[in-house]
XYZ file of C-alpha atoms in Angstrom:
373
model
C -1.461 1.324 -29.559
C -2.488 4.131 -27.230
C -5.579 6.147 -27.875
C -6.954 8.915 -25.651
C -9.765 7.766 -23.511
C -12.025 10.818 -24.104
C -15.591 11.125 -22.817
C -16.792 9.939 -26.188
C -14.626 6.847 -26.111
C -15.972 6.156 -22.526
C -19.544 6.291 -23.479
C -18.929 3.999 -26.431
C -16.850 1.576 -24.376
C -18.298 1.035 -20.879
C -21.803 -0.202 -20.146
C -24.455 -1.369 -17.938
C -23.333 0.358 -14.782
C -25.038 0.120 -11.397
C -25.162 3.924 -11.200
C -28.188 5.456 -13.179
C -27.745 7.868 -16.113
C -24.095 8.862 -15.134
C -20.562 8.000 -16.146
C -20.300 5.350 -18.810
C -22.828 3.786 -21.183
C -22.288 1.382 -23.830
C -21.884 -0.939 -26.725
C -18.837 -2.913 -25.917
C -19.314 -6.550 -26.822
C -16.360 -8.258 -24.970
C -13.907 -6.207 -22.831
C -11.306 -3.501 -22.991
C -7.948 -2.236 -21.687
C -7.445 0.971 -19.548
C -4.253 2.658 -18.695
C -4.122 5.553 -16.045
C -2.338 8.883 -16.855
C -1.911 9.364 -13.121
C 1.012 8.265 -10.946
C -0.933 8.899 -7.819
C -1.329 5.780 -5.789
C -4.526 6.899 -4.129
C -6.238 7.843 -7.374
C -5.240 4.629 -9.029
C -6.560 2.558 -6.151
C -9.725 4.493 -6.366
C -10.165 3.360 -9.994
C -9.989 -0.171 -8.840
C -12.651 0.483 -6.110
C -14.891 2.344 -8.712
C -14.778 -0.383 -11.321
C -15.437 -2.990 -8.745
C -18.276 -1.086 -7.137
C -19.961 0.264 -10.256
C -19.424 -1.893 -13.349
C -21.359 -4.839 -14.583
C -18.497 -7.078 -15.869
C -20.674 -9.984 -17.202
C -19.082 -10.829 -20.509
C -16.909 -7.618 -20.400
C -13.576 -8.195 -18.642
C -11.382 -5.260 -17.946
C -7.648 -5.029 -17.749
C -6.280 -1.932 -15.984
C -2.620 -0.762 -16.282
C -1.164 1.670 -13.819
C 2.110 2.941 -12.215
C 2.763 4.886 -9.186
C 5.365 7.423 -7.934
C 7.244 6.018 -4.990
C 4.890 4.382 -2.417
C 4.326 1.326 -0.290
C 1.057 -0.392 -0.475
C 0.009 -2.758 2.229
C -2.699 -5.287 2.262
C -6.191 -4.696 3.806
C -5.315 -6.616 7.010
C -1.621 -5.590 7.600
C 0.278 -3.685 10.111
C 2.326 -0.846 8.521
C 4.703 -0.670 11.624
C 5.329 -4.303 11.042
C 5.910 -4.057 7.354
C 7.501 -0.733 6.585
C 10.246 1.570 7.579
C 7.942 4.466 8.203
C 10.656 6.989 9.286
C 12.714 6.361 6.182
C 9.437 6.731 3.978
C 8.689 10.154 5.682
C 12.210 11.243 5.024
C 12.269 10.202 1.304
C 8.758 11.252 0.601
C 7.608 7.667 -0.126
C 3.656 7.487 0.318
C 1.974 4.886 2.301
C -1.402 3.322 1.013
C -3.663 0.560 2.293
C -5.420 -1.267 -0.499
C -8.840 -3.035 -0.095
C -7.405 -6.514 -1.046
C -5.471 -8.749 0.959
C -1.901 -9.977 0.524
C 1.368 -8.485 1.540
C 3.338 -5.259 1.278
C 4.789 -4.066 -1.954
C 6.969 -1.101 -3.121
C 5.790 0.825 -6.123
C 7.560 3.364 -8.303
C 7.453 4.144 -12.098
C 9.587 1.192 -12.720
C 6.873 -1.198 -11.430
C 3.781 -2.016 -13.569
C 0.527 -2.863 -11.838
C -1.862 -5.057 -13.602
C -5.508 -5.371 -12.477
C -7.742 -8.012 -13.969
C -11.513 -7.397 -13.499
C -13.991 -10.255 -14.052
C -17.228 -11.376 -12.611
C -16.814 -13.663 -9.535
C -17.536 -16.746 -11.483
C -14.690 -16.087 -13.992
C -12.153 -14.959 -11.468
C -8.997 -17.006 -12.262
C -5.575 -15.808 -10.953
C -3.496 -18.526 -12.620
C -5.058 -17.889 -15.931
C -4.092 -14.196 -15.641
C -0.522 -14.990 -14.526
C -0.107 -17.348 -17.398
C -1.329 -14.719 -19.720
C 1.567 -12.316 -18.336
C 3.972 -15.172 -18.814
C 3.028 -15.597 -22.426
C 3.326 -11.891 -23.033
C 6.793 -11.772 -21.615
C 7.758 -14.752 -23.803
C 6.277 -13.164 -26.833
C 8.717 -10.199 -26.197
C 11.669 -12.275 -25.260
C 11.361 -16.109 -25.885
C 14.684 -16.752 -24.021
C 13.153 -15.559 -20.676
C 12.756 -18.276 -18.003
C 9.634 -17.005 -16.410
C 6.875 -19.173 -14.743
C 3.887 -18.692 -12.512
C 4.175 -20.600 -9.219
C 1.457 -22.179 -7.067
C 1.711 -19.356 -4.588
C 0.650 -17.042 -7.580
C 3.877 -15.262 -8.035
C 5.855 -15.208 -11.276
C 9.613 -16.145 -10.941
C 12.454 -15.300 -13.153
C 15.160 -17.999 -13.619
C 13.410 -20.067 -11.017
C 14.470 -17.834 -8.108
C 13.891 -14.226 -8.554
C 10.380 -12.875 -7.819
C 9.190 -10.327 -10.469
C 5.393 -10.414 -9.711
C 3.256 -10.673 -6.603
C -0.471 -11.150 -6.394
C -3.350 -9.991 -4.364
C -7.213 -10.011 -4.894
C -10.640 -8.891 -3.824
C -13.684 -10.990 -4.389
C -17.001 -9.242 -4.021
C -20.627 -10.505 -4.178
C -20.728 -10.608 -8.031
C -17.438 -9.061 -9.211
C -13.779 -9.756 -8.480
C -10.405 -8.336 -9.361
C -6.846 -9.821 -9.307
C -3.968 -7.400 -9.271
C -0.280 -8.175 -9.577
C 2.973 -6.293 -10.012
C 5.670 -6.624 -12.661
C 9.193 -5.426 -11.734
C 10.738 -3.808 -14.616
C 13.168 -1.210 -13.464
C 12.209 -0.440 -9.854
C 14.658 1.140 -7.469
C 15.691 -2.046 -5.650
C 17.461 0.021 -2.854
C 14.214 1.776 -1.950
C 12.292 -1.448 -2.327
C 14.491 -3.248 0.098
C 14.779 -0.544 2.692
C 11.363 0.802 2.772
C 9.962 -2.920 3.204
C 12.251 -3.545 6.151
C 10.688 -2.642 9.515
C 13.151 -1.275 12.097
C 10.610 -1.495 14.928
C 11.199 -3.883 17.784
C 8.822 -5.671 20.133
C 5.676 -5.641 17.926
C 3.075 -8.405 18.698
C 0.356 -8.653 16.199
C -2.067 -11.084 14.446
C -1.946 -8.881 11.343
C -1.053 -10.504 7.936
C 2.655 -10.617 7.569
C 4.637 -10.419 4.193
C 6.851 -13.163 3.078
C 10.268 -11.732 2.008
C 11.455 -12.721 -1.425
C 14.572 -12.311 -3.527
C 13.561 -9.995 -6.366
C 15.092 -8.836 -9.797
C 14.104 -6.285 -12.394
C 13.368 -7.481 -15.946
C 15.490 -4.700 -17.236
C 18.573 -6.100 -15.525
C 18.011 -9.387 -17.407
C 17.289 -7.597 -20.786
C 17.645 -3.894 -21.313
C 15.137 -3.855 -23.977
C 12.330 -4.775 -21.530
C 11.145 -1.382 -20.683
C 7.802 -0.602 -18.997
C 6.307 0.674 -22.233
C 7.345 -2.510 -24.035
C 5.945 -4.772 -21.315
C 2.715 -2.858 -21.021
C 2.086 -3.143 -24.653
C 2.992 -6.842 -24.615
C 0.536 -7.648 -21.856
C -2.157 -5.575 -23.573
C -1.604 -7.396 -26.756
C -1.797 -10.800 -25.275
C -4.939 -9.787 -23.215
C -6.579 -8.507 -26.400
C -5.802 -11.674 -28.322
C -7.058 -13.923 -25.429
C -10.364 -12.063 -25.100
C -10.669 -11.241 -28.864
C -11.029 -7.536 -28.315
C -9.263 -4.556 -30.076
C -5.675 -4.111 -29.125
C -6.090 -0.611 -27.731
C -4.859 0.874 -24.518
C -7.377 3.441 -23.518
C -5.961 6.303 -21.472
C -8.050 7.444 -18.527
C -7.845 10.265 -15.936
C -8.640 8.925 -12.491
C -9.923 12.248 -11.242
C -12.452 12.882 -14.029
C -15.803 12.837 -12.240
C -17.763 12.902 -15.629
C -16.354 9.446 -16.290
C -16.169 8.177 -12.823
C -18.913 9.817 -10.623
C -17.878 10.029 -7.002
C -14.396 8.719 -7.668
C -12.457 11.747 -5.852
C -14.332 10.833 -2.551
C -12.964 7.310 -2.917
C -9.458 8.635 -3.383
C -9.688 11.063 -0.459
C -10.858 8.255 1.885
C -7.814 5.975 0.767
C -5.469 8.757 1.973
C -7.012 9.465 5.398
C -5.146 8.641 8.623
C -8.190 6.610 9.677
C -7.967 4.299 6.659
C -4.219 3.873 6.336
C -3.302 3.475 9.992
C -6.634 3.175 11.783
C -7.609 0.069 10.009
C -4.612 -1.808 11.540
C -5.565 -4.857 13.495
C -4.952 -4.523 17.170
C -1.300 -4.836 18.268
C 0.962 -4.311 21.112
C 4.608 -3.046 21.672
C 6.889 -4.440 24.286
C 10.207 -2.969 24.132
C 12.956 -1.236 26.159
C 15.980 1.110 25.730
C 18.800 2.443 27.787
C 19.526 6.112 28.778
C 22.845 7.359 30.172
C 22.538 8.963 33.621
C 25.517 9.834 35.744
C 27.873 7.597 33.846
C 25.568 4.557 34.079
C 22.910 3.201 31.721
C 19.271 2.983 32.968
C 16.668 0.687 31.375
C 13.381 2.267 30.336
C 10.584 -0.250 29.539
C 7.767 0.673 27.258
C 4.447 -1.344 26.983
C 1.722 0.012 24.554
C -1.534 -1.463 23.286
C -2.803 0.147 20.076
C -6.259 -0.356 18.715
C -7.660 1.360 15.568
C -4.401 3.131 15.306
C -4.792 4.922 18.672
C -2.971 4.141 22.000
C -5.362 2.047 24.243
C -3.098 1.462 27.146
C 0.358 2.876 27.904
C 2.900 1.897 30.582
C 6.342 3.607 30.541
C 8.585 2.275 33.335
C 11.566 4.234 34.439
C 13.732 4.155 37.552
C 12.242 6.337 40.298
C 15.480 8.153 40.911
C 15.602 9.160 37.180
C 11.933 10.027 36.759
C 9.437 10.155 39.570
C 6.523 7.719 39.448
C 3.935 10.541 39.444
C 5.674 12.217 36.580
C 5.784 8.844 34.569
C 2.092 8.202 35.327
C 1.256 11.674 33.996
C 3.044 10.807 30.762
C 1.373 7.438 30.426
C -2.152 8.923 30.755
C -1.522 11.678 28.444
C -0.838 9.357 25.698
C -4.022 7.321 25.952
C -6.511 7.867 23.171
C -3.949 9.652 20.957
C -2.976 8.537 17.526
C 0.027 6.283 17.568
C 2.064 8.711 15.347
C 5.167 11.032 15.908
C 3.204 14.202 15.111
C 0.738 13.716 17.816
C 3.371 12.537 20.245
C 5.365 15.751 19.692
C 2.093 17.917 20.243
C 1.459 16.151 23.499
C 5.075 16.321 24.750
C 5.056 20.187 24.068
C 1.766 20.476 26.093
C 3.220 18.560 28.879
C 6.370 20.579 29.044
C 4.286 23.750 29.483
C 2.919 22.398 32.771
C 6.382 22.400 34.353
C 8.034 25.710 33.214
C 11.569 26.152 34.220
C 12.335 22.662 35.089
C 15.081 22.062 32.433
C 16.105 18.718 33.803
C 12.549 17.249 33.643
C 12.176 18.791 30.155
C 15.318 17.021 29.098
C 14.148 13.588 30.344
C 10.687 13.909 28.800
C 12.206 14.864 25.548
C 14.453 11.667 25.707
C 11.409 9.532 26.437
C 9.276 11.068 23.730
C 12.083 10.866 21.042
C 12.452 7.157 21.844
C 8.767 6.661 21.594
C 8.524 8.451 18.251
C 11.421 6.107 17.080
C 8.863 3.196 17.310
C 6.126 4.980 15.407
């Protein structure tokens, strides 16, 4: 059953915060269930951070239910160029977010349910949470063959992944979050999580591809609403709390003081791309010149999302060495992104007005470079 999570409800439910005289206060004896009314991935990730940073969860576990509009969420130590098809995502308006927990990349849309289990560090138990989800699924549809694996996934019919896991363990608190595929757009899921970029060398955490399936494909009665209510009911029974899903607005500063700053930080270029572990790109491509193909080689080192070293090698008769060096040096220190590359290209073109052939070659090079960003 859903009830509005008004300010009055908040002050009655939440308690013992680490922030003085603001936000929540309370009389809760055991725990509670929250559901976000927002479909913004950054706002919902900010709720996770806020609860982790500000709540005393001793004896008061929290289940947070949330869904996002189309987005790809990568783990804290991942490389988006290695995990996603960034060009496709830009074209389709699919957001990219980096969460603070580890693990692999996942695709979210309104057909995917996110479940976050908050506890103290001592009571952190991922397998217990996954078994709870399995019980909830079987309570709705006893014929479902679903089981939690040692890798902390949930499999349908022993082969289809319907849930993946990630977690963050702090000094005193911890959270485990997992997905639950209900009616996700599997075409976008597959295409957005397939990197087309070649020649990347990185020590970043890499995702492990899996065969997935929507629960709705197995049983058309398993809608997101049905599944969220089932998980909430099982959670309430297990923790002996009221079976209420309390709706929250992640942008409400009266309930979550400072939360909008957290959301803003999560959508900055510096966090999403700048936190990528150092990596390099070693690739090449061909250009057609006077009925023959010429090979152009590109070597780039990227640190904190910015180009640290750049070496573009082109045949001298196609692009003079001094021009190539000028292009290389201009990229150093810039963000490894197509927008900045376009800006730099336009600036360089102004230094050689009227040289249409050179402009054409520069444009070819920069379009190829943008293709790996």
